[in-house]
PDB file of N, CA, C and O in Angstrom:
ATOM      1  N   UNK V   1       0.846  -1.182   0.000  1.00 67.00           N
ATOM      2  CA  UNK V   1       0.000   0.000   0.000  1.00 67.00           C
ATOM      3  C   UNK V   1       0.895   1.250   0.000  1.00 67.00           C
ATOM      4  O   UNK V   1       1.686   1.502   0.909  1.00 67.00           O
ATOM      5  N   UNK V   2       0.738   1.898  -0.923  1.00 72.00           N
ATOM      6  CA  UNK V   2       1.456   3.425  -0.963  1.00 72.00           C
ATOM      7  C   UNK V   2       1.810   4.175   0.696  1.00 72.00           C
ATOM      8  O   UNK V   2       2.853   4.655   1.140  1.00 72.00           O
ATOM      9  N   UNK V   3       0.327   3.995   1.358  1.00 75.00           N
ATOM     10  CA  UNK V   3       0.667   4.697   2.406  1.00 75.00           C
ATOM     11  C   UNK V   3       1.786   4.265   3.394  1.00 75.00           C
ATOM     12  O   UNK V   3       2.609   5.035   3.888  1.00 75.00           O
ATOM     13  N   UNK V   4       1.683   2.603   3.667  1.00 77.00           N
ATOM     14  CA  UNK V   4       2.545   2.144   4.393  1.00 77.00           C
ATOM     15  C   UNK V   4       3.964   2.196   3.551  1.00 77.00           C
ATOM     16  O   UNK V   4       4.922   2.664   4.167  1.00 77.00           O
ATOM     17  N   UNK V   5       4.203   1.711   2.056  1.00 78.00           N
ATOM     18  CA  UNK V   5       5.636   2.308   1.548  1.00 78.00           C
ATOM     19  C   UNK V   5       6.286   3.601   1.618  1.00 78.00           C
ATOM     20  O   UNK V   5       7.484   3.848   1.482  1.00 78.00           O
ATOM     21  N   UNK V   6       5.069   4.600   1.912  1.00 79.00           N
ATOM     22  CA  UNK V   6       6.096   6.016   2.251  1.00 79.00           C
ATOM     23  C   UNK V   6       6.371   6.725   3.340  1.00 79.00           C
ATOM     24  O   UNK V   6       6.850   7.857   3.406  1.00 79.00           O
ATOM     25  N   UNK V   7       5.956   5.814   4.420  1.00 83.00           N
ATOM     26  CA  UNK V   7       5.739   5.666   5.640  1.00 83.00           C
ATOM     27  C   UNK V   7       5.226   7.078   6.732  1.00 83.00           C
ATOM     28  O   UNK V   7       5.743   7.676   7.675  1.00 83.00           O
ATOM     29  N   UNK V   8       4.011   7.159   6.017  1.00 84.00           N
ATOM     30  CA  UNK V   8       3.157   8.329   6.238  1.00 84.00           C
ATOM     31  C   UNK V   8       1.835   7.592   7.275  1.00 84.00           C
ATOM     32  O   UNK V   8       0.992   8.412   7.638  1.00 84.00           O
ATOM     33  N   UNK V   9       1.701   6.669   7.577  1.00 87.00           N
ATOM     34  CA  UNK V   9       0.706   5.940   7.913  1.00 87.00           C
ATOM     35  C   UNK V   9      -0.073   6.872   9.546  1.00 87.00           C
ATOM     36  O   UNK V   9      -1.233   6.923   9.953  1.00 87.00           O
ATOM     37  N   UNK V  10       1.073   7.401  10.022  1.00 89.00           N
ATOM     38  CA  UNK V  10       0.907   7.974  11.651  1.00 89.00           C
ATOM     39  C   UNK V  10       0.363   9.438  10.857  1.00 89.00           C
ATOM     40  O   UNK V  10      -0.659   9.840  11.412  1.00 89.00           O
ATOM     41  N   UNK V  11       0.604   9.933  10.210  1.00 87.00           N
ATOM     42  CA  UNK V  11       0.317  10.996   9.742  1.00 87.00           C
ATOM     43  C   UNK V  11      -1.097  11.538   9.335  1.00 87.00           C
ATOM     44  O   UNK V  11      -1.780  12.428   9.841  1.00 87.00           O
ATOM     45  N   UNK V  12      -1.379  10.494   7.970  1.00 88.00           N
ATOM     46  CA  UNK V  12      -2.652  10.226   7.088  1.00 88.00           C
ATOM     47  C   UNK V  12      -4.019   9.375   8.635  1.00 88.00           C
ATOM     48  O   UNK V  12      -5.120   9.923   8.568  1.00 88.00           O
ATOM     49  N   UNK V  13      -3.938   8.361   9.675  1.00 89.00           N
ATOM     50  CA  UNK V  13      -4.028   8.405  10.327  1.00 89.00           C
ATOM     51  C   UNK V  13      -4.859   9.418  11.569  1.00 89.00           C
ATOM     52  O   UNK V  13      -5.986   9.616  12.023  1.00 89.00           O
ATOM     53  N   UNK V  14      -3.707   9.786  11.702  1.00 90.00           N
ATOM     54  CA  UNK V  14      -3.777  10.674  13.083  1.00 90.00           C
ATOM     55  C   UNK V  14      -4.788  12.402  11.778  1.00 90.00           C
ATOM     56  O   UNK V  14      -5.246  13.377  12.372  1.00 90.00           O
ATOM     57  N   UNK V  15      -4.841  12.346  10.792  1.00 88.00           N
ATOM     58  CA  UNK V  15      -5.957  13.314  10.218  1.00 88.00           C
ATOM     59  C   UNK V  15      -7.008  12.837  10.150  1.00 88.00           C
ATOM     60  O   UNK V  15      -8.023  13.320  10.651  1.00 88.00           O
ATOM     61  N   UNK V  16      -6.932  11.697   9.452  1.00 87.00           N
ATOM     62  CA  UNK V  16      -8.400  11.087   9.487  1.00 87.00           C
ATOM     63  C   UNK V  16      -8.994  10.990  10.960  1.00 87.00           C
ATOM     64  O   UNK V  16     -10.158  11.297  11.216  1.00 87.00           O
ATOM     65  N   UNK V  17      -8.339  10.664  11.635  1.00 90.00           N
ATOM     66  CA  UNK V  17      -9.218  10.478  13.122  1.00 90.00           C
ATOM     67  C   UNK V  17      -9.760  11.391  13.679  1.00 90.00           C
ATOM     68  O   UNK V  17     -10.966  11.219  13.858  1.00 90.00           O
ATOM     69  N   UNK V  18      -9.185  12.670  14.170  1.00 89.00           N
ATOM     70  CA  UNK V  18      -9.014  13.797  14.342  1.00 89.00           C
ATOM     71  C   UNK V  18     -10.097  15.115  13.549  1.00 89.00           C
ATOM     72  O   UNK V  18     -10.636  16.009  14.202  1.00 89.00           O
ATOM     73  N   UNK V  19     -10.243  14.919  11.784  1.00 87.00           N
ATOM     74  CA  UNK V  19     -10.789  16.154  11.078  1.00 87.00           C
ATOM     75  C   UNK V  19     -11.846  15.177  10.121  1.00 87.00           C
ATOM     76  O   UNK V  19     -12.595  15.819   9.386  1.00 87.00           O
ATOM     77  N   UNK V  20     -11.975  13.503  10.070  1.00 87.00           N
ATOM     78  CA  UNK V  20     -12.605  13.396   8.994  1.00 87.00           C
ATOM     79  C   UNK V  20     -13.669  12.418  10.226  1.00 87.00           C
ATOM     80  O   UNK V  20     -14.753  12.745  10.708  1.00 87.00           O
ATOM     81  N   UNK V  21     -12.990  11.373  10.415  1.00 89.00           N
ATOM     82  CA  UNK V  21     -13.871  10.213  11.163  1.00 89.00           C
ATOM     83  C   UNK V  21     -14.282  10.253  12.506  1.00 89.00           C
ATOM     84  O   UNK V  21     -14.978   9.393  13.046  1.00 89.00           O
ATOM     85  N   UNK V  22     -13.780  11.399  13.101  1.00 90.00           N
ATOM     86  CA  UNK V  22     -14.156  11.448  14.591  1.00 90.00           C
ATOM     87  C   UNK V  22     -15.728  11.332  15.608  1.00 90.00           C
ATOM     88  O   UNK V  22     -16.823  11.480  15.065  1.00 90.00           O
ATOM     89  N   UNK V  23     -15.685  11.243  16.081  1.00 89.00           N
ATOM     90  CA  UNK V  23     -17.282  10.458  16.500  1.00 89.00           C
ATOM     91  C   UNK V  23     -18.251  11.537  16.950  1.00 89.00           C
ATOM     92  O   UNK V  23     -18.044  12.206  17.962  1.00 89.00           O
ATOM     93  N   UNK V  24     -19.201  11.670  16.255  1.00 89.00           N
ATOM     94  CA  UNK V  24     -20.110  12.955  16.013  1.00 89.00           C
ATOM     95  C   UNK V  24     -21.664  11.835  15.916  1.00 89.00           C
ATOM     96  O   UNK V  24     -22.189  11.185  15.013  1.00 89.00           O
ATOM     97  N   UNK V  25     -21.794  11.940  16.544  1.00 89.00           N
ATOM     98  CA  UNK V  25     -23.699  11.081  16.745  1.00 89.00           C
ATOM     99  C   UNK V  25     -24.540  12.132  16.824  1.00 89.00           C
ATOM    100  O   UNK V  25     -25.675  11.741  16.551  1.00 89.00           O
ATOM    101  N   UNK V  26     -24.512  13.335  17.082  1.00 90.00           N
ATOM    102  CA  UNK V  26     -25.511  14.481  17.316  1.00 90.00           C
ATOM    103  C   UNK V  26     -24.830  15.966  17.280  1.00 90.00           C
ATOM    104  O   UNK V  26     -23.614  16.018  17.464  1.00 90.00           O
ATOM    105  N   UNK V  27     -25.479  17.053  17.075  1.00 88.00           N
ATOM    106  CA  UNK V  27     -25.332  18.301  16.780  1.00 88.00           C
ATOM    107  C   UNK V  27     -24.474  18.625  17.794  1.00 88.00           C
ATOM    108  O   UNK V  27     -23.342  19.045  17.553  1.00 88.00           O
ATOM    109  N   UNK V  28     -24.902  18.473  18.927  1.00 90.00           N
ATOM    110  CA  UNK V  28     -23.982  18.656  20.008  1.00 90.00           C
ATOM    111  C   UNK V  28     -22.286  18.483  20.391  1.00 90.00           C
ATOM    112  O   UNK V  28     -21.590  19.084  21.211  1.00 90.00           O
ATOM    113  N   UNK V  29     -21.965  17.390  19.418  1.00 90.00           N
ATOM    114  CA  UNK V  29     -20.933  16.746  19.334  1.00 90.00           C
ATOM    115  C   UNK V  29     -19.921  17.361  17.592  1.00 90.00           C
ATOM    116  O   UNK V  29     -18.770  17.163  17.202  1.00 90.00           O
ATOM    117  N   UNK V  30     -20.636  17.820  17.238  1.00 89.00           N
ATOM    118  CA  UNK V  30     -20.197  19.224  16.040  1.00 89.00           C
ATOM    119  C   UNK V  30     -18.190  19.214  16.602  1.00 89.00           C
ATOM    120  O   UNK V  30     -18.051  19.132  17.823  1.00 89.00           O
ATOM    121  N   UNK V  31     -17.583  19.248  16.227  1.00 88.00           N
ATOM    122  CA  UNK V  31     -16.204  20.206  16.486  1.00 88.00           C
ATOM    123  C   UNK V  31     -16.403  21.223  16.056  1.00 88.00           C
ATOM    124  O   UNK V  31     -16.499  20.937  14.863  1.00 88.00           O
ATOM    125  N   UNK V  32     -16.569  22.415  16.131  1.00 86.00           N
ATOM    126  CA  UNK V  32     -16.821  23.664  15.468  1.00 86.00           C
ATOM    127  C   UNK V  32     -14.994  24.153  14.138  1.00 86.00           C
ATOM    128  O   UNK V  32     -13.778  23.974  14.207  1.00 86.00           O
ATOM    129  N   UNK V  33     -15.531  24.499  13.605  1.00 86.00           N
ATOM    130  CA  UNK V  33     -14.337  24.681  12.231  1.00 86.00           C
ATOM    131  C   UNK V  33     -13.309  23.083  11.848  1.00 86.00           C
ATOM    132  O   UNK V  33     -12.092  23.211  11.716  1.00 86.00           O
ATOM    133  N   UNK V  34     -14.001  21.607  11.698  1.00 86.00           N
ATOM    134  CA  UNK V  34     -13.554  20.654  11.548  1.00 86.00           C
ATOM    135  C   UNK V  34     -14.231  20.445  10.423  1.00 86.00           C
ATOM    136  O   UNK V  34     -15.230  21.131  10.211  1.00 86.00           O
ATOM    137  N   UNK V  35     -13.838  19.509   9.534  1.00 81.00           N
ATOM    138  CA  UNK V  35     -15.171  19.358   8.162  1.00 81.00           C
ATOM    139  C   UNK V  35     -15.194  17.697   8.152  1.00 81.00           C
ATOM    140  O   UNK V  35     -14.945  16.997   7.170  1.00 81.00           O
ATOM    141  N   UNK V  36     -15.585  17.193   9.605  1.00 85.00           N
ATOM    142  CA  UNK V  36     -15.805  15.729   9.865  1.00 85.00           C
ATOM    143  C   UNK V  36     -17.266  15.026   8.774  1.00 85.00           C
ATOM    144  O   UNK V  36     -18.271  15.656   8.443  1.00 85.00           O
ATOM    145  N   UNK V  37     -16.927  13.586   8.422  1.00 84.00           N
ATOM    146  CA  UNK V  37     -17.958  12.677   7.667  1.00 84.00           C
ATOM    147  C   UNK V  37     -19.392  13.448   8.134  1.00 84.00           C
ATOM    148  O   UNK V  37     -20.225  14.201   7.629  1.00 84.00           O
ATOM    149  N   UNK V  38     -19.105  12.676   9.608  1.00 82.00           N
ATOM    150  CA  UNK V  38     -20.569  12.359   9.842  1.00 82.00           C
ATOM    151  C   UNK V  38     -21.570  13.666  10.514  1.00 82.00           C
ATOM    152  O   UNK V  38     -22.739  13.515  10.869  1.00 82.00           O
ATOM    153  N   UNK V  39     -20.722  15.061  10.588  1.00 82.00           N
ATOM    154  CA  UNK V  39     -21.381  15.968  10.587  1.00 82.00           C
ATOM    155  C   UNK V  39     -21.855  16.802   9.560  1.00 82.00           C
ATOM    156  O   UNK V  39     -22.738  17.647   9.701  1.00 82.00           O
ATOM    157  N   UNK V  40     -21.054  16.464   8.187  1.00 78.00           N
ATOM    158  CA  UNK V  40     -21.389  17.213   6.937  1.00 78.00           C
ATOM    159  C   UNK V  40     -22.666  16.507   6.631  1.00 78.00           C
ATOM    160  O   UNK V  40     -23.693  17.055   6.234  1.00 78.00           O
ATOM    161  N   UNK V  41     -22.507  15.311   6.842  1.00 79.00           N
ATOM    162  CA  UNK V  41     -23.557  14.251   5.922  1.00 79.00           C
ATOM    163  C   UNK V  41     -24.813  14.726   7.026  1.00 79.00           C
ATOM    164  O   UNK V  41     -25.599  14.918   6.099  1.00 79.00           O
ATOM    165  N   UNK V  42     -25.279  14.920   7.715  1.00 82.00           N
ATOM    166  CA  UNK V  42     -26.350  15.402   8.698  1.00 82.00           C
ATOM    167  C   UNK V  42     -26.385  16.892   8.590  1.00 82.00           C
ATOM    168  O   UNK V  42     -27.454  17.358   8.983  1.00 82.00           O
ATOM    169  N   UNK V  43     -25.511  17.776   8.165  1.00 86.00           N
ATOM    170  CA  UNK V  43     -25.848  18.946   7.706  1.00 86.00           C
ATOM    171  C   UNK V  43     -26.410  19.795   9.542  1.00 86.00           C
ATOM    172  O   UNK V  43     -27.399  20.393   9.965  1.00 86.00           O
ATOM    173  N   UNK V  44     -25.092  19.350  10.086  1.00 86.00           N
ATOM    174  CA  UNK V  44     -25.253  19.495  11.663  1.00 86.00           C
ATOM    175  C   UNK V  44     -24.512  20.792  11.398  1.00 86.00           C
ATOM    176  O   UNK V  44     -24.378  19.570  11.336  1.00 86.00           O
ATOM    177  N   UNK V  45     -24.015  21.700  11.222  1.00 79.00           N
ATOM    178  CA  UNK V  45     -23.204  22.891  10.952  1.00 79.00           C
ATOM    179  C   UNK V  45     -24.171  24.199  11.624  1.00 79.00           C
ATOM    180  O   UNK V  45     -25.400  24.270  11.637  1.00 79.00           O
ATOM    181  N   UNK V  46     -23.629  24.733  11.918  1.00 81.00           N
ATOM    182  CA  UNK V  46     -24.353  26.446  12.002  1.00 81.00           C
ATOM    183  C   UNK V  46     -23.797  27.186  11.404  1.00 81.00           C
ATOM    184  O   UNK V  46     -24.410  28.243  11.248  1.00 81.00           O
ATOM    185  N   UNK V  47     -22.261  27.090  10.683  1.00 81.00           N
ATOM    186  CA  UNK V  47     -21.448  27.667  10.004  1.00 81.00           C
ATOM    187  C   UNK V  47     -20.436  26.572   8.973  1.00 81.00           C
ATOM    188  O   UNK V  47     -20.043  25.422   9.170  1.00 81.00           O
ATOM    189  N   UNK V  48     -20.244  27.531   7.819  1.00 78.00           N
ATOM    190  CA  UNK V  48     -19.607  25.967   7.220  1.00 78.00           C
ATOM    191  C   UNK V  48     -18.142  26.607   8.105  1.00 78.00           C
ATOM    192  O   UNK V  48     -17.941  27.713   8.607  1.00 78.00           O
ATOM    193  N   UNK V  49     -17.280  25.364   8.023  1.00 81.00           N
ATOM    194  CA  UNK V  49     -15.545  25.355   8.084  1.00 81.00           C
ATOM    195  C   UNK V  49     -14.432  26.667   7.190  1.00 81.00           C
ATOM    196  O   UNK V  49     -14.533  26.780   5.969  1.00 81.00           O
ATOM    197  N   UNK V  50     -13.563  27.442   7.891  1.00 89.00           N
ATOM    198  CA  UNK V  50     -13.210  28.207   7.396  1.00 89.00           C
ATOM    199  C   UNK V  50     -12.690  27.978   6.075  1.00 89.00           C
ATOM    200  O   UNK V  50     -12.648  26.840   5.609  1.00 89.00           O
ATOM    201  N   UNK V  51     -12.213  29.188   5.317  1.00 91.00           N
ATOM    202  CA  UNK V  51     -11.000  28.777   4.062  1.00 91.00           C
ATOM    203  C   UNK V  51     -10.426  27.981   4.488  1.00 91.00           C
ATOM    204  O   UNK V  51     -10.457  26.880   3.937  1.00 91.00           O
ATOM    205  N   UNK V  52      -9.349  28.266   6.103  1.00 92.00           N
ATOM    206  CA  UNK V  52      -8.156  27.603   5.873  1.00 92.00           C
ATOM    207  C   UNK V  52      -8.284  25.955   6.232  1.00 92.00           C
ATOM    208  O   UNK V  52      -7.559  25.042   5.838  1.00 92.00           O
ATOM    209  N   UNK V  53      -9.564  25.894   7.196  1.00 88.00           N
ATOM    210  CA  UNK V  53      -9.793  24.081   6.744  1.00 88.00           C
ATOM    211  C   UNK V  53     -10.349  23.408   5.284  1.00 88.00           C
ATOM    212  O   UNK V  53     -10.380  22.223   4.954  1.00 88.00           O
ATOM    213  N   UNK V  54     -10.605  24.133   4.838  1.00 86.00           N
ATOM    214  CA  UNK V  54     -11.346  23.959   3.718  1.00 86.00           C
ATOM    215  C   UNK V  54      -9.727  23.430   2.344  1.00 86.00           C
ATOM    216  O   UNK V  54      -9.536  22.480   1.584  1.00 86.00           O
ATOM    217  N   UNK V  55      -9.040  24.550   2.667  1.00 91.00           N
ATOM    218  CA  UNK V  55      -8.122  24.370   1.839  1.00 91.00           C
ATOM    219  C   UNK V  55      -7.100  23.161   2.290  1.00 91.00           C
ATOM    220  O   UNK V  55      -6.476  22.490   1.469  1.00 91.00           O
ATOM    221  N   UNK V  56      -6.998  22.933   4.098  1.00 89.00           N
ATOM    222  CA  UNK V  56      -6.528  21.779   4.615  1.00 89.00           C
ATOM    223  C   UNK V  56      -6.867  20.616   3.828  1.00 89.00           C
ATOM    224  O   UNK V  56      -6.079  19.880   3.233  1.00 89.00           O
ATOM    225  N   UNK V  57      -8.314  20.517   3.899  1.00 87.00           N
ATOM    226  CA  UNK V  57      -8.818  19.165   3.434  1.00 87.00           C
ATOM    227  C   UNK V  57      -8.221  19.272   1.815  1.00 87.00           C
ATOM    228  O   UNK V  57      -7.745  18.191   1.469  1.00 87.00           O
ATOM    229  N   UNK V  58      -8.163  20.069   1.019  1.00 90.00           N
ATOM    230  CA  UNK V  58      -7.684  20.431  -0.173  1.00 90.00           C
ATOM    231  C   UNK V  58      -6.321  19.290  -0.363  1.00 90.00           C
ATOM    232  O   UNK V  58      -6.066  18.205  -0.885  1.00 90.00           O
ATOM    233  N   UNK V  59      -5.590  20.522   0.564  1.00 92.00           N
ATOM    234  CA  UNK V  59      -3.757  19.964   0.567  1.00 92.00           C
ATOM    235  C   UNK V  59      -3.627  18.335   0.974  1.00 92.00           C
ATOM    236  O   UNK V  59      -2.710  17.555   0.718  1.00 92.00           O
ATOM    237  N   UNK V  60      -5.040  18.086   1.790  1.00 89.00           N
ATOM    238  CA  UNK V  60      -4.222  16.507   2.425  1.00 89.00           C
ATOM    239  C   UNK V  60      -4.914  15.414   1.044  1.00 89.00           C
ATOM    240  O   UNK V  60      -4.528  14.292   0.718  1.00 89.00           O
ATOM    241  N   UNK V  61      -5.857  16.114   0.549  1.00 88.00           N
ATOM    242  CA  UNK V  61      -6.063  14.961  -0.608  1.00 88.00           C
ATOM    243  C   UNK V  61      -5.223  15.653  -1.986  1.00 88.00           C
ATOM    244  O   UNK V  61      -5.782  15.579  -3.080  1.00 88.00           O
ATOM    245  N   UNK V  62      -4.399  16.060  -1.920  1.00 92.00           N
ATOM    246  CA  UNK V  62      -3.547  16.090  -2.902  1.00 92.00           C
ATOM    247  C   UNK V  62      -2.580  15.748  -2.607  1.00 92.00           C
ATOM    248  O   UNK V  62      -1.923  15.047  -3.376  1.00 92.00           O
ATOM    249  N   UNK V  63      -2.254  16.000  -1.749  1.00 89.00           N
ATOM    250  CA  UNK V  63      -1.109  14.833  -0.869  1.00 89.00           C
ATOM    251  C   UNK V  63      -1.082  13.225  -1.233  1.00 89.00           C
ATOM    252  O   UNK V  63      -0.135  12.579  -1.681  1.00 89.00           O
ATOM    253  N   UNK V  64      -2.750  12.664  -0.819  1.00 86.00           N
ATOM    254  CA  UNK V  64      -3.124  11.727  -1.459  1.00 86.00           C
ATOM    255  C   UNK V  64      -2.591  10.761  -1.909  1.00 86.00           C
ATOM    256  O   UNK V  64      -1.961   9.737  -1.646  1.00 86.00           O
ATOM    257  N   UNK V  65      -3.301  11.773  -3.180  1.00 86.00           N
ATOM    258  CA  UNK V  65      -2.815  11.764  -4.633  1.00 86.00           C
ATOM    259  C   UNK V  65      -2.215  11.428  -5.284  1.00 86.00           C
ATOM    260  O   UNK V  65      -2.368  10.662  -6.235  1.00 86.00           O
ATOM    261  N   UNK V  66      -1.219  12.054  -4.810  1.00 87.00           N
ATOM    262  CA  UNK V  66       0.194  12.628  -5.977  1.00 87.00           C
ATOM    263  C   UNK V  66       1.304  10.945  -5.046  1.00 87.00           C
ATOM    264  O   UNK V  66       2.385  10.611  -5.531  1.00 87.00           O
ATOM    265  N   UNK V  67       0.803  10.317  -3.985  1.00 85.00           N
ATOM    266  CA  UNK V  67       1.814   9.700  -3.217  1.00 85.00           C
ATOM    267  C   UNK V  67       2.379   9.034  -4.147  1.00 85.00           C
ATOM    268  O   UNK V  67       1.678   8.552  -5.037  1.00 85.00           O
ATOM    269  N   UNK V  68       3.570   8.886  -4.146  1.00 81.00           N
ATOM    270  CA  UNK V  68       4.249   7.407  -5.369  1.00 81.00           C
ATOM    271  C   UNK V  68       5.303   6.485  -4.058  1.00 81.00           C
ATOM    272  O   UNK V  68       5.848   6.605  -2.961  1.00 81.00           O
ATOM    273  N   UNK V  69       5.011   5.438  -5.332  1.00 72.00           N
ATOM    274  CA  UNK V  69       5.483   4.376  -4.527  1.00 72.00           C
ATOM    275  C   UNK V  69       7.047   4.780  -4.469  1.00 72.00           C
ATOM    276  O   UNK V  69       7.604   5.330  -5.418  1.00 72.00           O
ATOM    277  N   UNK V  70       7.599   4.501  -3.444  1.00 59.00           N
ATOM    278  CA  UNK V  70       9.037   4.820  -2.472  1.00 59.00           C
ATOM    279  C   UNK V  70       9.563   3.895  -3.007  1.00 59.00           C
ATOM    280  O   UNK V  70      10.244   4.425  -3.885  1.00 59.00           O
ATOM    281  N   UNK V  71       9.707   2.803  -3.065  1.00 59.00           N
ATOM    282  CA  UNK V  71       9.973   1.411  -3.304  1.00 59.00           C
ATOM    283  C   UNK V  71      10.401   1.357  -4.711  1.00 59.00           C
ATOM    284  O   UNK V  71      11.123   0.433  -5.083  1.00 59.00           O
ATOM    285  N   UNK V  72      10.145   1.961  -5.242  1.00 63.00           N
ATOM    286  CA  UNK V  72      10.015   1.853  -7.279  1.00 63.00           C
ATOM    287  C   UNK V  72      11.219   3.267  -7.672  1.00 63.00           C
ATOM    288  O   UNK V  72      12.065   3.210  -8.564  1.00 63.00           O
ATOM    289  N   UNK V  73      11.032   4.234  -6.914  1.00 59.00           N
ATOM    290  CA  UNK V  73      12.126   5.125  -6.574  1.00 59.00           C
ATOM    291  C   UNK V  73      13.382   5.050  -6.628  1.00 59.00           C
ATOM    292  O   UNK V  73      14.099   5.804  -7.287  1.00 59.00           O
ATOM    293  N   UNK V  74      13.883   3.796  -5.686  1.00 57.00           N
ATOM    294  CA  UNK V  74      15.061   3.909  -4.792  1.00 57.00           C
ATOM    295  C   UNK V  74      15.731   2.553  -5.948  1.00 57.00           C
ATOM    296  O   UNK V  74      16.843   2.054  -5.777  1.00 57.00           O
ATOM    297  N   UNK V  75      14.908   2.202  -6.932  1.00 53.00           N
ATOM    298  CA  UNK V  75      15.458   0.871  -7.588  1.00 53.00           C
ATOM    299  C   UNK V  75      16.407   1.405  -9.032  1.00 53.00           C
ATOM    300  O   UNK V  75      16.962   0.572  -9.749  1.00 53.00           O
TER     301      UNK V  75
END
């Protein structure tokens, strides 16, 4: 897997847990300026997420992206 060959795994990880998957069951539980799954998809917001998370989520899926295999590199 790309992620584990470029050894980003603690990284990619520790975002997802934190800004995408974190545990949101009700409005109450919102992170305020986070742009988590399960609060977009419920449309739990009173405000959307600033530019600069907005553009976060941007940079980490182009990050993604663009990952190449490490392994194929170094040969």
């Amino acid at each position: 897997m790309l992620i584990e060959k470029n050894n980003c795994k603690k990284v990619i990880n520790s975002y997802c847990d934190e800004f995408i998957f974190y545990s949101c069951s009700n409005s109450s539980e919102v992170k305020k300026d986070v742009p988590g799954r399960h609060s977009i998809a419920h449309s739990w917001y009173e405000e959307y997420p600033s530019k600069k998370m907005a553009l976060n989520a941007i940079f980490f899926t182009d990050f993604l992206l663009n990952l190449n295999d490490a392994s194929m590199e170094n040969s």
